[in-house]
Each structure stands twice: as structure tokens, then as C-alpha cells.
mmCIF file of C-alpha atoms in Angstrom:
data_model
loop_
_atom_site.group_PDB
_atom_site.id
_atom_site.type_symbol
_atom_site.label_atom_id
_atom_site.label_comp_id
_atom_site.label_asym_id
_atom_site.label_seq_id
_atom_site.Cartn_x
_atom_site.Cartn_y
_atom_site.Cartn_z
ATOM 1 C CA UNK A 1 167.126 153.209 168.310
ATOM 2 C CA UNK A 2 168.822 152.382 171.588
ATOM 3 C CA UNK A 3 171.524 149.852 171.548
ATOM 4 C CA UNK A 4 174.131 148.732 173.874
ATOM 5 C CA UNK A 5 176.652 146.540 172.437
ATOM 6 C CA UNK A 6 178.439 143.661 174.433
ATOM 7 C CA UNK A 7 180.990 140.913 173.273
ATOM 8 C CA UNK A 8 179.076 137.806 174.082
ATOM 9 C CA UNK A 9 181.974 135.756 175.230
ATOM 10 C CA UNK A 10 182.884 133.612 177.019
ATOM 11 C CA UNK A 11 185.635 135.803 178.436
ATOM 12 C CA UNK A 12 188.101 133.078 180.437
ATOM 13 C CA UNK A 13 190.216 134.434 183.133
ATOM 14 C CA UNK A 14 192.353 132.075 185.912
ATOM 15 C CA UNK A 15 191.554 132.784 189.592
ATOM 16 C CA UNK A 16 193.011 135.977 190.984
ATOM 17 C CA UNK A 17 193.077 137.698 187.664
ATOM 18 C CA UNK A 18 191.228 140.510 186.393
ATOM 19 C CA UNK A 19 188.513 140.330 184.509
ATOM 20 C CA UNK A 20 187.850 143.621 182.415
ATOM 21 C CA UNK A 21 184.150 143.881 180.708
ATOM 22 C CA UNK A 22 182.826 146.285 178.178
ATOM 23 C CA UNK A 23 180.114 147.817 177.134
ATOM 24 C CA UNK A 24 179.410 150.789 174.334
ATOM 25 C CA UNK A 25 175.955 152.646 173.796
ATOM 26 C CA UNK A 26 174.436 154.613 171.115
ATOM 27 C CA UNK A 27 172.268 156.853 172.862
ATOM 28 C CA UNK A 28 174.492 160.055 173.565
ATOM 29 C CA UNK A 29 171.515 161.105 175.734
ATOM 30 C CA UNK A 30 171.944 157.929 178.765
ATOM 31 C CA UNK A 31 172.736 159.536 181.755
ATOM 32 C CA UNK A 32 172.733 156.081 184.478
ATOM 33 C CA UNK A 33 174.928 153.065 183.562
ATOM 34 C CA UNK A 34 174.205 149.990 185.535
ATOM 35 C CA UNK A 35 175.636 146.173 185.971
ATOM 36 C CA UNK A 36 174.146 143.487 186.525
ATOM 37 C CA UNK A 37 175.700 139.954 187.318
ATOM 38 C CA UNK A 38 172.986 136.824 186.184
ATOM 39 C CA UNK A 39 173.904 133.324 187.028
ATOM 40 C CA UNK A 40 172.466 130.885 185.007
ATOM 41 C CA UNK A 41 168.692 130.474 185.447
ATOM 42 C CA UNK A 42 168.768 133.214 187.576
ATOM 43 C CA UNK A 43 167.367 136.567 187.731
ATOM 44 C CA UNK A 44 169.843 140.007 187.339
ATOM 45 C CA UNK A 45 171.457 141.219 190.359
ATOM 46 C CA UNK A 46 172.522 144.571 190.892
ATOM 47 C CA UNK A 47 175.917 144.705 191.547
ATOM 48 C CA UNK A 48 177.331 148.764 190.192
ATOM 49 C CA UNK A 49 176.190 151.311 188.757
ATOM 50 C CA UNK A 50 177.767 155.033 187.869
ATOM 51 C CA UNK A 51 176.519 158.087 187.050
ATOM 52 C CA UNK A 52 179.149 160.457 185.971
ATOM 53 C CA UNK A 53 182.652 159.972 184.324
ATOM 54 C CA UNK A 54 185.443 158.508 185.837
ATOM 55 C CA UNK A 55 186.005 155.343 188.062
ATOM 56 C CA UNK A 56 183.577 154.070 191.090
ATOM 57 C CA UNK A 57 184.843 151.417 192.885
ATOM 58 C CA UNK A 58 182.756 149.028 195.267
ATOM 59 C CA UNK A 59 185.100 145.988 196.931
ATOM 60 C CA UNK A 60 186.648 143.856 193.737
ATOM 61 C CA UNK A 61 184.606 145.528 191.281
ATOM 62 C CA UNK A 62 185.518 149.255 189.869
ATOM 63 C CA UNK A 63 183.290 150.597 187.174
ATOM 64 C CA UNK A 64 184.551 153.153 184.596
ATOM 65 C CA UNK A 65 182.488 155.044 182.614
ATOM 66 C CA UNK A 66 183.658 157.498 179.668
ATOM 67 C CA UNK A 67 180.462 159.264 177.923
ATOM 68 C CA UNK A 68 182.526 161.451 175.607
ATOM 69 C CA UNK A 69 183.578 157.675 174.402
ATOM 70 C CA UNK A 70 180.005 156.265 174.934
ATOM 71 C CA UNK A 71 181.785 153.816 176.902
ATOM 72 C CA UNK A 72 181.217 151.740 180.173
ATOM 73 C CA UNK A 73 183.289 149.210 181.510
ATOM 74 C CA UNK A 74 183.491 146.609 184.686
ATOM 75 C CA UNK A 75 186.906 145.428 186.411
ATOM 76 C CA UNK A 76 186.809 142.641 188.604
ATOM 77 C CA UNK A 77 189.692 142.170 190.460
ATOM 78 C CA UNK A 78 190.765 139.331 192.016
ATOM 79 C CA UNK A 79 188.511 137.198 190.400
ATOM 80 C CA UNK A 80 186.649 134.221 192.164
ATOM 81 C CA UNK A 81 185.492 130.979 190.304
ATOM 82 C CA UNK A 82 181.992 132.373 192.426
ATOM 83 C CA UNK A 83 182.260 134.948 189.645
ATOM 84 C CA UNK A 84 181.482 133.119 186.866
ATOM 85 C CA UNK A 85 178.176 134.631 185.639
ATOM 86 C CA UNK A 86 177.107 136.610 182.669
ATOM 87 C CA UNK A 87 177.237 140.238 183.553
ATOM 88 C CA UNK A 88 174.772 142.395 181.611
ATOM 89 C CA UNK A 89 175.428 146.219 181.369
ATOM 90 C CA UNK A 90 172.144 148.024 180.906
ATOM 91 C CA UNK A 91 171.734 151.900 180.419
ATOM 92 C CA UNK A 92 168.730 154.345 181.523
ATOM 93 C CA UNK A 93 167.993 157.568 179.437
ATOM 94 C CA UNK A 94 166.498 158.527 182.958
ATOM 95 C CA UNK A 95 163.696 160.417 181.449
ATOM 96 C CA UNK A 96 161.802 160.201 184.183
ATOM 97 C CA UNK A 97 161.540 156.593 185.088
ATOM 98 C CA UNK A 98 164.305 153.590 184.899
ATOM 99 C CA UNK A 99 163.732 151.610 181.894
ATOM 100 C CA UNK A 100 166.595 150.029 181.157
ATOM 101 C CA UNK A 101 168.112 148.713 177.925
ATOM 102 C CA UNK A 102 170.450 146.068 178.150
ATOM 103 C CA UNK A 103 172.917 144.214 176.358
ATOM 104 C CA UNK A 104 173.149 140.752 175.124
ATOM 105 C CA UNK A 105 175.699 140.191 178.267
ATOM 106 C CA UNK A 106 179.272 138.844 178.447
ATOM 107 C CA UNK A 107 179.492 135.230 180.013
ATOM 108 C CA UNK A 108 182.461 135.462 182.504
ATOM 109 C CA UNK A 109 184.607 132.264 183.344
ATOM 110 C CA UNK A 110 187.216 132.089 186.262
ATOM 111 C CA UNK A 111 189.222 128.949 186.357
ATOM 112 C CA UNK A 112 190.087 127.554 189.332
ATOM 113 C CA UNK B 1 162.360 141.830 203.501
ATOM 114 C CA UNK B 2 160.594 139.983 200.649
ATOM 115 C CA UNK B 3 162.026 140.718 197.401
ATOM 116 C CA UNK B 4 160.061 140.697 194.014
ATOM 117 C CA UNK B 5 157.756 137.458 193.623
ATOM 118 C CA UNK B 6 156.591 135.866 190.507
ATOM 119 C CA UNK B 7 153.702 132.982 190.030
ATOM 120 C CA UNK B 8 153.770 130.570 188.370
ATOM 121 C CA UNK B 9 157.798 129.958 188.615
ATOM 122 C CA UNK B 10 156.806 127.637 185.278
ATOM 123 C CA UNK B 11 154.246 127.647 182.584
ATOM 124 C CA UNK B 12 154.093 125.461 180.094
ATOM 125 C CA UNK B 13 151.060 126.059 177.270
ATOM 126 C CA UNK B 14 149.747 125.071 174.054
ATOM 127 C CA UNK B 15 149.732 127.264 170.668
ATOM 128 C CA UNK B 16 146.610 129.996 171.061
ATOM 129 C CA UNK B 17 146.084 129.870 174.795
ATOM 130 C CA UNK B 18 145.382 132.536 176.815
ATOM 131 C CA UNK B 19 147.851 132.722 179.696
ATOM 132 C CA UNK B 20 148.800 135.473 183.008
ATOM 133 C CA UNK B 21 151.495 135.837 184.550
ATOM 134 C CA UNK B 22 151.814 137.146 188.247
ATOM 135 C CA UNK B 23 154.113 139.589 189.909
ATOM 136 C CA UNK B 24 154.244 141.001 193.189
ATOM 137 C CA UNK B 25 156.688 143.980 193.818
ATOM 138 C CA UNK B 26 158.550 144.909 196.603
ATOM 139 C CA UNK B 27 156.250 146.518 199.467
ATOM 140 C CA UNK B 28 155.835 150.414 199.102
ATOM 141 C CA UNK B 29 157.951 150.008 195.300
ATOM 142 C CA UNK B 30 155.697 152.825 193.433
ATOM 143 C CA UNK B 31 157.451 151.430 190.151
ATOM 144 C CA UNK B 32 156.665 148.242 188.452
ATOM 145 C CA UNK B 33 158.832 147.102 184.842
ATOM 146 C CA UNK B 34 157.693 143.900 183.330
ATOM 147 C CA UNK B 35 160.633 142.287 180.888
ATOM 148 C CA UNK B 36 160.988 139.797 178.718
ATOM 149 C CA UNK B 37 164.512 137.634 178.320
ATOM 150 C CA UNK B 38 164.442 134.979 175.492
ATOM 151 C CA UNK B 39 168.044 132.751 175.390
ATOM 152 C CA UNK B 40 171.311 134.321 175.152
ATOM 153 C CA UNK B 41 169.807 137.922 174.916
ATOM 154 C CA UNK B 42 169.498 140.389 177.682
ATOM 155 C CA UNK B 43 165.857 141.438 178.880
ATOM 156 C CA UNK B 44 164.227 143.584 177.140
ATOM 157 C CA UNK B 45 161.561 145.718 178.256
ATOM 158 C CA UNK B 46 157.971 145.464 178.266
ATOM 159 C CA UNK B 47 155.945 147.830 180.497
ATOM 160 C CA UNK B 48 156.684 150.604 183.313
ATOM 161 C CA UNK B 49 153.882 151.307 185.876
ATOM 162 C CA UNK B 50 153.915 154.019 188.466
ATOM 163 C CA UNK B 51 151.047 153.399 190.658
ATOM 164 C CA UNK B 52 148.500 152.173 188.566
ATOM 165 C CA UNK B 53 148.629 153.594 185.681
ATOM 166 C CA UNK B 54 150.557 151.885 182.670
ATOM 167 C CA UNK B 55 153.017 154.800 182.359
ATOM 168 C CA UNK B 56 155.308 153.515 179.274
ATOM 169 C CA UNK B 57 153.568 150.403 177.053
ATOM 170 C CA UNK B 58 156.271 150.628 174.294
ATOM 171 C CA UNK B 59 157.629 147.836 174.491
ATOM 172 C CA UNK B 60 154.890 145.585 174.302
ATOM 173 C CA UNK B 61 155.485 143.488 170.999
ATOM 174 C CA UNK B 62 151.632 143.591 169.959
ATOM 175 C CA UNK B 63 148.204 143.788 171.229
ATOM 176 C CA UNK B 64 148.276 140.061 172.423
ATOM 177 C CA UNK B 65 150.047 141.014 175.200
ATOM 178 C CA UNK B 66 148.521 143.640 178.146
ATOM 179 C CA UNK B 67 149.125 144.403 181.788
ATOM 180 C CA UNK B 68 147.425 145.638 184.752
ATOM 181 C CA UNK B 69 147.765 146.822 188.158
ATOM 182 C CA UNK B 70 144.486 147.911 189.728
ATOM 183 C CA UNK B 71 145.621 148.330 193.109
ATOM 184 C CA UNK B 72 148.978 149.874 192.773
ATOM 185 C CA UNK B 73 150.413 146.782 194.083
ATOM 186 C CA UNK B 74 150.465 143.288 192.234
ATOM 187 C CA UNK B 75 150.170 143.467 188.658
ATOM 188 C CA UNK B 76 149.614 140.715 185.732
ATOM 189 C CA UNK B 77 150.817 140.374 182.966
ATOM 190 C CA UNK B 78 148.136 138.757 179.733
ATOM 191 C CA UNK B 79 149.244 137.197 177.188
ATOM 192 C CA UNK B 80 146.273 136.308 174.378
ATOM 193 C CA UNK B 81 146.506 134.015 171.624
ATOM 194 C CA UNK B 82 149.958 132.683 172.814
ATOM 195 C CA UNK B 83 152.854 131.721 169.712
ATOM 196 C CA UNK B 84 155.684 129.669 170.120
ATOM 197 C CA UNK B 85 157.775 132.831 169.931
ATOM 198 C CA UNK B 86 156.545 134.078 173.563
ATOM 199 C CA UNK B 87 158.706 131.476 175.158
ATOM 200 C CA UNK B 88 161.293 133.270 177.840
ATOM 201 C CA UNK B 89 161.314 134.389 180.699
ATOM 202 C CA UNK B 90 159.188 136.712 182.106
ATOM 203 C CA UNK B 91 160.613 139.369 184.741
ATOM 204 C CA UNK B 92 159.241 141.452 187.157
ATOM 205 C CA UNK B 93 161.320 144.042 188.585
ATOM 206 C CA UNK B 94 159.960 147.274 191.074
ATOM 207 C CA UNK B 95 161.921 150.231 192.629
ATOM 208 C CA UNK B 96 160.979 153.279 195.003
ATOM 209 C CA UNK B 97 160.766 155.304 191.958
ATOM 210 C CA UNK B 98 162.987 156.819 189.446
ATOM 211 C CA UNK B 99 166.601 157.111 189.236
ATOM 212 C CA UNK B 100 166.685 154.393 192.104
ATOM 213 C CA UNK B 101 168.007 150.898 191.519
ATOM 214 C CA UNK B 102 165.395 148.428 190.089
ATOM 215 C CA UNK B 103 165.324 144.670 191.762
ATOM 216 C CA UNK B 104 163.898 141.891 189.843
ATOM 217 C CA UNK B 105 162.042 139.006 190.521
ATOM 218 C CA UNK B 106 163.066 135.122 189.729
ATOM 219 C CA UNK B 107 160.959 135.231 186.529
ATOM 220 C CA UNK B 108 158.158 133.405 185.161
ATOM 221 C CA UNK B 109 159.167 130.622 182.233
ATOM 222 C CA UNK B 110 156.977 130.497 179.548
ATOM 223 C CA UNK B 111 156.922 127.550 177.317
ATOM 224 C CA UNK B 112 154.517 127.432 174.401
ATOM 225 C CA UNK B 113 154.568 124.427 172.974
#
């Protein structure tokens, strides 16, 4: 059974600080990691996703992904009250077609 | 461009109603993923079409609930017999294809009352 595990939160950061989210899978077999940001009542945005092992890095946000570890994470840098979301990691065994399985999310709070 | 739509935005039913739920993908998105999100969980997933044809049903919870998508285009989602446990929120979501980034739609709520 897939499962990707998140701690639910709320994770509370002040303004400027960074934010660090993670994300484990059991599925040794995923081979696309994704993040998604949701603001409440809101659909899931895209905001990263990595393919291969190491670091990506897109503006404030760097994802890091570790398979050996079965292990994804999400730095925020620089973090924005705007950023106050729940960010969902989902995973894709990318057997053809991009069903994703996600996690329960982590709710994200930045204090002014 | 226009990004995923959904009808009705709200639905609000009794116990054992029959109810469908709308979605219309992105134009020229081969891929369509139905999901369902109840509160305080992530989406979970439903149904994958490409073109068509229902490609991956697994995660349909029973046979109350069935999809289509005779054109290739918009597709609806049925849901038979409805229980108070089929409240969430319904997503749509479409991508070119495999492998490429999936965008979702602002989701149906269903409340069965």
C-alpha cells in the first residue's frame, strides 16, 4: 500500500524565517515528487516538484529529495505571512500516467 | 487560458439521491483525474482518463460511484445512492499527459445531509 506520511501541524514560523517541511514515502518504486500549496477552501496549486536526488530550487522555495532515505522535503525561505497554507507533498509511481498519492498535508503559519 | 472548471461549485443532497458532478479540463489536456478530499486529509484519488477511456478506476470506493467522458473532453462524475460519508470535495484535475504537471479545478462540495 502506498503511503506518504506528513506531520499535520501546524508548523509556526515568524516572518523571514524558514520554514522546512517533510515528507517520507513507502513506495521505493516513486520516481516524481511533487508540492502542492492549498489555502483554505481552495484547490492544490503546484508550486515544485523534483525528479532526481539532490536540491531544486525555484525563488524562496528549494526542494530536496533523498530516495535512498525515501525522503522529500520543502524549504521556504524567507517566509511571507502570504505563505500560510497547508502544503501537501504528493508522489507519482509514474507508471505511465500521474496519479498521485498525497499526504494528509502540513498546515504552515508565518507570523507577522 | 481557462483553467479546470467544476459545476456545481456546491451541492447539497439528501441520504439515497442520485447526484453528478461536472468537470471540464483544460483545452487539449488528454488526461483527466477525478479526486476526492474529505477534511483534514489530502485528496485521494478516484479515476484517471486518457481520452475516453476510464484508464485506472481503482480508486473508486464502490460501485455507487462511476464516471464518464464520451467525448474526450468534459467528463462527470455519478454518484448513486448517495451516504453521508460522500461529503468532500470533489476535484477535477487534467494534464497534457503523463509525467507532466496535473492542474486542478476549484472542486465540487458535496454535502449529504
Amino acid at each position: 500500500q502506498k503511503e506518504v506520511e506528513q506531520n499535520s501541524g501546524p508548523l509556526s514560523v515568524p516572518e523571514g524565517a524558514i520554514a522546512s517541511l517533510n515528507c517520507t514515502y513507502s513506495d521505493r518504486g516513486s520516481q516524481s515528487f511533487f508540492w502542492y500549496r492549498q489555502y483554505s477552501g481552495k484547490s492544490p496549486e503546484l508550486i515544485m516538484s523534483i525528479y532526481s536526488n539532490g536540491d531544486k530550487e525555484d525563488g524562496r522555495f528549494t526542494a530536496q529529495l533523498n530516495k535512498a532515505s525515501q525522503y522529500v522535503s520543502l524549504l521556504i525561505r524567507d517566509s511571507q505571512p502570504s505563505d500560510s497554507a497547508t502544503y501537501l507533498c504528493a508522489v507519482d509511481l509514474n507508471s505511465g500516467y500521474s496519479t498521485l498519492t498525497f499526504g494528509k498535508g502540513t498546515m504552515l503559519l508565518v507570523s507577522p | 487560458g481557462a483553467g479546470v472548471s467544476q459545476t456545481p461549485s456546491n451541492k447539497v443532497t439528501e441520504k439515497g439521491k442520485y447526484v453528478e458532478l461536472r468537470c471540464d479540463p483544460i483545452s487539449g489536456h488528454t488526461a483527466l483525474y477525478w479526486y476526492r478530499q474529505s477534511l483534514g486529509q489530502g485528496p485521494e484519488f478516484l479515476i484517471y482518463f486518457q481520452g475516453t477511456g476510464a484508464a485506472d478506476d481503482s480508486g473508486l470506493p464502490n460501485d455507487r460511484f462511476f464516471a464518464v467522458r464520451p467525448e474526450g473532453s468534459v467528463s462527470t462524475l455519478k454518484i448513486q445512492r448517495t451516504e453521508r460519508g460522500d461529503s468532500a470535495v470533489y476535484l477535477c484535475a487534467s494534464s497534457l499527459g503523463s509525467g507532466t504537471s496535473v492542474d486542478f479545478g476549484p472542486g465540487t462540495r458535496l454535502t449529504v445531509l
